[in-house]
PDB file of C-alpha atoms in Angstrom:
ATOM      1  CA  UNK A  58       4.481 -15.274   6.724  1.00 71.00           C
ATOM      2  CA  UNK A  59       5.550 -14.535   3.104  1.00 93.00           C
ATOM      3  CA  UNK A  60       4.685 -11.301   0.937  1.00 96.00           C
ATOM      4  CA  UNK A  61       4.268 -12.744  -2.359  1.00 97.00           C
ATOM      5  CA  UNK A  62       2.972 -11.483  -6.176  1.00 97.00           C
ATOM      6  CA  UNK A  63      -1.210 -11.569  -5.955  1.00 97.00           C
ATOM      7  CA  UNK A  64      -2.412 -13.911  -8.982  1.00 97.00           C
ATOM      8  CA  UNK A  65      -5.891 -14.233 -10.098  1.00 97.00           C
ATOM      9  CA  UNK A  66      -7.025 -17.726  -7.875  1.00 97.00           C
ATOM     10  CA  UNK A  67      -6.585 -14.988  -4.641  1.00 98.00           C
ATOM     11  CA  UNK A  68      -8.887 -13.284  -5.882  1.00 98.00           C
ATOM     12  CA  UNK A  69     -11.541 -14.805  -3.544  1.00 98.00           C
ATOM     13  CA  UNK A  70      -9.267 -14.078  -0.413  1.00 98.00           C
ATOM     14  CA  UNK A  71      -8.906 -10.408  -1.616  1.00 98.00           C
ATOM     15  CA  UNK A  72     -12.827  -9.845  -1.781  1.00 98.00           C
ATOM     16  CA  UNK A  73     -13.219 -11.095   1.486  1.00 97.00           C
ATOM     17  CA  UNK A  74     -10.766  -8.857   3.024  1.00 98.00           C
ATOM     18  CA  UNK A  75     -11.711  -5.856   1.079  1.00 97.00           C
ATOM     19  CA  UNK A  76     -15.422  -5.929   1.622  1.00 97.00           C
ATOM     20  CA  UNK A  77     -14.446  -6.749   5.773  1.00 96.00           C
ATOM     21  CA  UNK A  78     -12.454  -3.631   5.482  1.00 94.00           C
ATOM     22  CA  UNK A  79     -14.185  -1.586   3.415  1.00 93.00           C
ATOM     23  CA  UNK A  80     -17.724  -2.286   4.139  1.00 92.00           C
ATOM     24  CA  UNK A  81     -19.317   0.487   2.384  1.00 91.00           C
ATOM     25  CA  UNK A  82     -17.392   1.590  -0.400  1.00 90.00           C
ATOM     26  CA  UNK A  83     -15.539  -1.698  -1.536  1.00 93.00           C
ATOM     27  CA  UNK A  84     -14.343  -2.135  -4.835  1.00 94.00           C
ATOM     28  CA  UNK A  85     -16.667  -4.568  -7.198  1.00 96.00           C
ATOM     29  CA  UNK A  86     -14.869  -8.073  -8.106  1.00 97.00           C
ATOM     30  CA  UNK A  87     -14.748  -7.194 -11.097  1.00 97.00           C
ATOM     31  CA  UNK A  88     -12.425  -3.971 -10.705  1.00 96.00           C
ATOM     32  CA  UNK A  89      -9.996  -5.887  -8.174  1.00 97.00           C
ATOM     33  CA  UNK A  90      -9.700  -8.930 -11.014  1.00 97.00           C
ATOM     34  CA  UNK A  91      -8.528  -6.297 -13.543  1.00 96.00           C
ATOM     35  CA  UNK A  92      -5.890  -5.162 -11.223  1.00 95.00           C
ATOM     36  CA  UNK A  93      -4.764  -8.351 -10.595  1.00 95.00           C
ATOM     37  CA  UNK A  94      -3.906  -8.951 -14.299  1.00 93.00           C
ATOM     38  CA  UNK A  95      -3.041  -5.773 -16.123  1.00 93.00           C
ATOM     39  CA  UNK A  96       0.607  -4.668 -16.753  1.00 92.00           C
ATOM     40  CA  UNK A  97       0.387  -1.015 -15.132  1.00 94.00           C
ATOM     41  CA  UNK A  98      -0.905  -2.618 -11.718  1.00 96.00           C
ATOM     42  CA  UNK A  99       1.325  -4.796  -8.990  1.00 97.00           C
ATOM     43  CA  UNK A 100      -0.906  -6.452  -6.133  1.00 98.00           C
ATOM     44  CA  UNK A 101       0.488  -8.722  -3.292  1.00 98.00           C
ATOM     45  CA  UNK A 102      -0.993 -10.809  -1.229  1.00 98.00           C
ATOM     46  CA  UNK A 103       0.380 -11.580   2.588  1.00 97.00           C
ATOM     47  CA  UNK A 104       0.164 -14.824   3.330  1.00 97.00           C
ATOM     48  CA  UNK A 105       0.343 -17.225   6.821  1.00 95.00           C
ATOM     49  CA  UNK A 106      -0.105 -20.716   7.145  1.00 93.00           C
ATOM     50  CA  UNK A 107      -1.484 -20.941   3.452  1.00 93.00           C
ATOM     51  CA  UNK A 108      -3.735 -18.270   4.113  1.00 96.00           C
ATOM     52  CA  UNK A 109      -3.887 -14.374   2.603  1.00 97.00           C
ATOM     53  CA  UNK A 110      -4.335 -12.281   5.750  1.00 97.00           C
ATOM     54  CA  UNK A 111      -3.556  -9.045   3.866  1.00 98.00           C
ATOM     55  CA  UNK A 112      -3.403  -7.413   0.505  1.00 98.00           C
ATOM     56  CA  UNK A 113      -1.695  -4.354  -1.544  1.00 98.00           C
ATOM     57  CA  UNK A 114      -1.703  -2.971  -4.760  1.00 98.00           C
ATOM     58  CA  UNK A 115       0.440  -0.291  -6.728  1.00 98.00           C
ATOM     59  CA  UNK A 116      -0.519   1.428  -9.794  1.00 97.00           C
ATOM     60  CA  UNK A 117       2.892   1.956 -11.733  1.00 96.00           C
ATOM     61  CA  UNK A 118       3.213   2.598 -15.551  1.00 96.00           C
ATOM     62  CA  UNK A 119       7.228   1.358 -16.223  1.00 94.00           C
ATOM     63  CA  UNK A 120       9.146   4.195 -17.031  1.00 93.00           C
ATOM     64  CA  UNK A 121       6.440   6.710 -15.191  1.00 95.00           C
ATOM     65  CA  UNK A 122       8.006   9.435 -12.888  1.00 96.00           C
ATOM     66  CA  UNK A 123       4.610   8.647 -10.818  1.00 97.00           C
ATOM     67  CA  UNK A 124       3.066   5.723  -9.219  1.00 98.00           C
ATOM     68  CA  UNK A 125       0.000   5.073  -7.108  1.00 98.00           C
ATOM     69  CA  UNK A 126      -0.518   2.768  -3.626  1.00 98.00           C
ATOM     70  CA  UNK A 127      -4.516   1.807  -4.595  1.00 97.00           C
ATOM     71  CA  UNK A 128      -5.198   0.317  -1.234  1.00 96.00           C
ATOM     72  CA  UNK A 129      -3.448  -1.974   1.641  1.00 97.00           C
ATOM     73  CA  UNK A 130      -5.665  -4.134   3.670  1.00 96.00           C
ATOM     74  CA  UNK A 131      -5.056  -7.018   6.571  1.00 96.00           C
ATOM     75  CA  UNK A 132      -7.595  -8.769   8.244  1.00 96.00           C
ATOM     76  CA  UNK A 133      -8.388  -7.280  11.748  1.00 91.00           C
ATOM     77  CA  UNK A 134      -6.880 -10.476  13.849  1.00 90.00           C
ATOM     78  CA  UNK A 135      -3.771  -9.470  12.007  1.00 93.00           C
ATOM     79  CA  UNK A 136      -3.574  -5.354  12.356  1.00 90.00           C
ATOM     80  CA  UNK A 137      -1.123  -3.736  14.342  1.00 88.00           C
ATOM     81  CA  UNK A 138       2.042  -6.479  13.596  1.00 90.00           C
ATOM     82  CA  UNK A 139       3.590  -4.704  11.160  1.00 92.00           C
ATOM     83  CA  UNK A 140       2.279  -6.660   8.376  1.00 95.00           C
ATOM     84  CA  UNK A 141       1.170  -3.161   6.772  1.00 95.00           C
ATOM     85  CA  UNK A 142       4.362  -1.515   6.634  1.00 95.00           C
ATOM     86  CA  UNK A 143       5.826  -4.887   5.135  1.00 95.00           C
ATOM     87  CA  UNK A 144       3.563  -5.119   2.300  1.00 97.00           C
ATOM     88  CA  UNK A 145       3.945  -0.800   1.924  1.00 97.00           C
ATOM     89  CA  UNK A 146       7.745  -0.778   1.624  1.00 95.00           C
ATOM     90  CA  UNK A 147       7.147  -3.823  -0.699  1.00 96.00           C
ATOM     91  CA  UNK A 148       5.035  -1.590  -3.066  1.00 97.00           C
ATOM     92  CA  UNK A 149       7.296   1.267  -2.426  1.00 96.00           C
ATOM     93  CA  UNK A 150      10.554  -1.298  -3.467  1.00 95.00           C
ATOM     94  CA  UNK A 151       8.601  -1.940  -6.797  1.00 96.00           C
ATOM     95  CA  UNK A 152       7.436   1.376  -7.937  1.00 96.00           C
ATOM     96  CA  UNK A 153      11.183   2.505  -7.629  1.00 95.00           C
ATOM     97  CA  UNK A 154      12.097  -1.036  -9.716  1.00 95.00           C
ATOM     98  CA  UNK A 155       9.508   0.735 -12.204  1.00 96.00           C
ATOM     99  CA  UNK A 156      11.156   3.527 -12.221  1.00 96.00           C
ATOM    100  CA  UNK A 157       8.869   5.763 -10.453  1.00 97.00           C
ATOM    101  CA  UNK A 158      10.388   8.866  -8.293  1.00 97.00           C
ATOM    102  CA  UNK A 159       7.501   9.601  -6.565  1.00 97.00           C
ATOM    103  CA  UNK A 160       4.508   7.435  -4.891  1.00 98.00           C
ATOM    104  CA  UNK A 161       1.101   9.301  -4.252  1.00 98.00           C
ATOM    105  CA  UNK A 162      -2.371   7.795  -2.112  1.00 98.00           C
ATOM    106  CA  UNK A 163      -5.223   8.776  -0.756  1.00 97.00           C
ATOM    107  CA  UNK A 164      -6.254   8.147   3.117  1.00 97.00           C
ATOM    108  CA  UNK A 165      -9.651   8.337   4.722  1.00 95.00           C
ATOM    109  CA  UNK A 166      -9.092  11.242   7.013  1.00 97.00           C
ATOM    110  CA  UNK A 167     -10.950   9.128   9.338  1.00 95.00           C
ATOM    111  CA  UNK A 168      -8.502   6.197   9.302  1.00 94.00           C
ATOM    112  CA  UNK A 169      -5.880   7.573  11.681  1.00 95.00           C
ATOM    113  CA  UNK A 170      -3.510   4.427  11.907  1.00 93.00           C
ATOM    114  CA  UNK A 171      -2.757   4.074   8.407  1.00 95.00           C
ATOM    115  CA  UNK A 172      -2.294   8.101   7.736  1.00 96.00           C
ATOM    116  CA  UNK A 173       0.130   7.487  10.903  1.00 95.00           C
ATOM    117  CA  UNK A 174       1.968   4.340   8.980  1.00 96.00           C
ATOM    118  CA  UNK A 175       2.216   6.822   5.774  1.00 97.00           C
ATOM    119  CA  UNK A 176       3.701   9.721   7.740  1.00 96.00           C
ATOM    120  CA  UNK A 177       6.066   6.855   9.449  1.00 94.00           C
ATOM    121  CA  UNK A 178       7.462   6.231   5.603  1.00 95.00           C
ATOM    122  CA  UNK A 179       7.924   9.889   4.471  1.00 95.00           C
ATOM    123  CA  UNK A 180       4.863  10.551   2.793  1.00 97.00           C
ATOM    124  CA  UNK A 181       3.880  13.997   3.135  1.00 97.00           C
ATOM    125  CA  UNK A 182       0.629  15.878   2.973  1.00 98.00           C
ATOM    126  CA  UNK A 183      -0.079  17.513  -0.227  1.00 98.00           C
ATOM    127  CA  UNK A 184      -3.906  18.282   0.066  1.00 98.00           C
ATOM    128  CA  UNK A 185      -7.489  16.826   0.569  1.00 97.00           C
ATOM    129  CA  UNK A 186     -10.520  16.040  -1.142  1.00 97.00           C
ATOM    130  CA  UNK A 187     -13.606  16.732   0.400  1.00 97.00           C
ATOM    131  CA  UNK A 188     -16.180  14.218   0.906  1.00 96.00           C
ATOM    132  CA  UNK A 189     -13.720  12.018  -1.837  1.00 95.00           C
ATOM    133  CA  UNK A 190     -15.419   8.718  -0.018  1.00 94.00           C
ATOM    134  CA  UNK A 191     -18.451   7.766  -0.653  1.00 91.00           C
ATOM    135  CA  UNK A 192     -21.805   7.313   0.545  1.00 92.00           C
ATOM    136  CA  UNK A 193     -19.498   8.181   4.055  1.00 92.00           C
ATOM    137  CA  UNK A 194     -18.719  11.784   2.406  1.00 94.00           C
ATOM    138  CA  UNK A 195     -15.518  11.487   4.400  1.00 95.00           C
ATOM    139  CA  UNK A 196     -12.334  13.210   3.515  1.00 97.00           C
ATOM    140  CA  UNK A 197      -9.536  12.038   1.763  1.00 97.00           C
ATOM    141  CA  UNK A 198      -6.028  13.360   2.677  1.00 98.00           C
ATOM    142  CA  UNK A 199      -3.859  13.183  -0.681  1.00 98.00           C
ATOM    143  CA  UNK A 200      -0.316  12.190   0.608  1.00 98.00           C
ATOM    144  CA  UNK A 201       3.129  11.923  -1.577  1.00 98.00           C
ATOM    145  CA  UNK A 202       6.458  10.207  -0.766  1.00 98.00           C
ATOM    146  CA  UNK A 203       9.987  11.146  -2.772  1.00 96.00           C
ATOM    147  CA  UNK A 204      11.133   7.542  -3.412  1.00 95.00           C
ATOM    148  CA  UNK A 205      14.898   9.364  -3.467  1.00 92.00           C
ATOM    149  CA  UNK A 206      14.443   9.732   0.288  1.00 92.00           C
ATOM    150  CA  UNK A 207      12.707   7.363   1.163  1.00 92.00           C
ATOM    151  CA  UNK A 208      15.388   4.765  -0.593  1.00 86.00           C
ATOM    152  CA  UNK A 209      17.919   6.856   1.297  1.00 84.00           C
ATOM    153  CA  UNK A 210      16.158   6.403   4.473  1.00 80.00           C
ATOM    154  CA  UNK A 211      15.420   2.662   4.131  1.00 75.00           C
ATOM    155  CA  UNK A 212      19.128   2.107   3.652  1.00 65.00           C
ATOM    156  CA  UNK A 213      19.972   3.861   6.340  1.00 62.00           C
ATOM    157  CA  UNK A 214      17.443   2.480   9.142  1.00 65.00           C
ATOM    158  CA  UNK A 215      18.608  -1.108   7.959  1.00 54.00           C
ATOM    159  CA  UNK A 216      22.019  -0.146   8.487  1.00 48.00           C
ATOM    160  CA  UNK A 217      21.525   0.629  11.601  1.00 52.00           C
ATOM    161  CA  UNK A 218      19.744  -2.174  12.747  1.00 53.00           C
ATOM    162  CA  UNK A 219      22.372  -4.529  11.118  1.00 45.00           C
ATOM    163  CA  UNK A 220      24.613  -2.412  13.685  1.00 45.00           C
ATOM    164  CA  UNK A 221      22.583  -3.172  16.490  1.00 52.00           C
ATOM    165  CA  UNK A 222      21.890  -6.795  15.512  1.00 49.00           C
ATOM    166  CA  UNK A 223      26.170  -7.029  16.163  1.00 44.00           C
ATOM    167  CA  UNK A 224      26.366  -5.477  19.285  1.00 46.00           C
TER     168      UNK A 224
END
């Protein structure tokens, strides 16, 4: 498997995964091919066997004390392998390359896995927007990380398993 950049021929891929995953509020083909070639946006595709099972995307202005995750997705043969958390600490790794000091996203509060992956990374609660998805009218919980910390703690779990790795 291999997180690499997203480019505009994965486009296809990315639709089909998006619209499997997000059935009834997917974003347009249209809005996902403007991600994948303005400045301000980084998407990345996860790929096996020549394949993208999974997809990311980070809204980060260079230089911004802010950035955005816009949406992580995997096909559902792949969920639950820790493809998720790659591609997230891979966004995380970039918006702190941009310069960014904090990361903020929305969750459906209905989507209890990934709000668990978030909380597993340091990202906090910091509100909610009622009825935010839509036609579903369900919740969105408005989470933030401190890329400070979360560098600090990165460093530090991957010190420890290098330690392990030894014994």
């Amino acid at each position: 498997m291999a997180i690499r950049r997203a480019i505009p021929a994965d486009l296809d891929a990315i639709m089909a995964i998006e619209n499997a995953s997000f059935p009834t509020d997917a974003w347009s083909s249209e809005s996902m091919a403007a991600e994948l070639t303005t400045d301000y946006s980084h998407y990345i595709v996860d790929e096996d066997g020549g394949s993208v099972i999974g997809y990311a995307g980070l809204r980060a202005i260079r230089g911004s004390a802010d950035a955005d995750i816009q949406t992580i997705a995997l096909i559902d043969a792949r969920r639950g392998e820790g493809r998720g958390r790659a591609m997230l600490r891979t966004l995380l790794a970039e918006a702190v390359d941009r310069g960014a000091r904090e990361v903020f996203l929305e969750v459906r509060a209905d989507n209890p896995s990934a709000e668990g992956l978030y909380v597993s990374e340091g990202f906090e609660e910091i509100g909610r927007r009622p009825g935010y998805y839509q036609p579903d009218g369900v919740d969105a919980i408005v989470m933030k990380v401190d890329l400070r910390v979360w560098k600090t703690r990165v460093c530090a779990d991957h010190a420890t398993d290098a330690q392990e790795e030894l014994r």
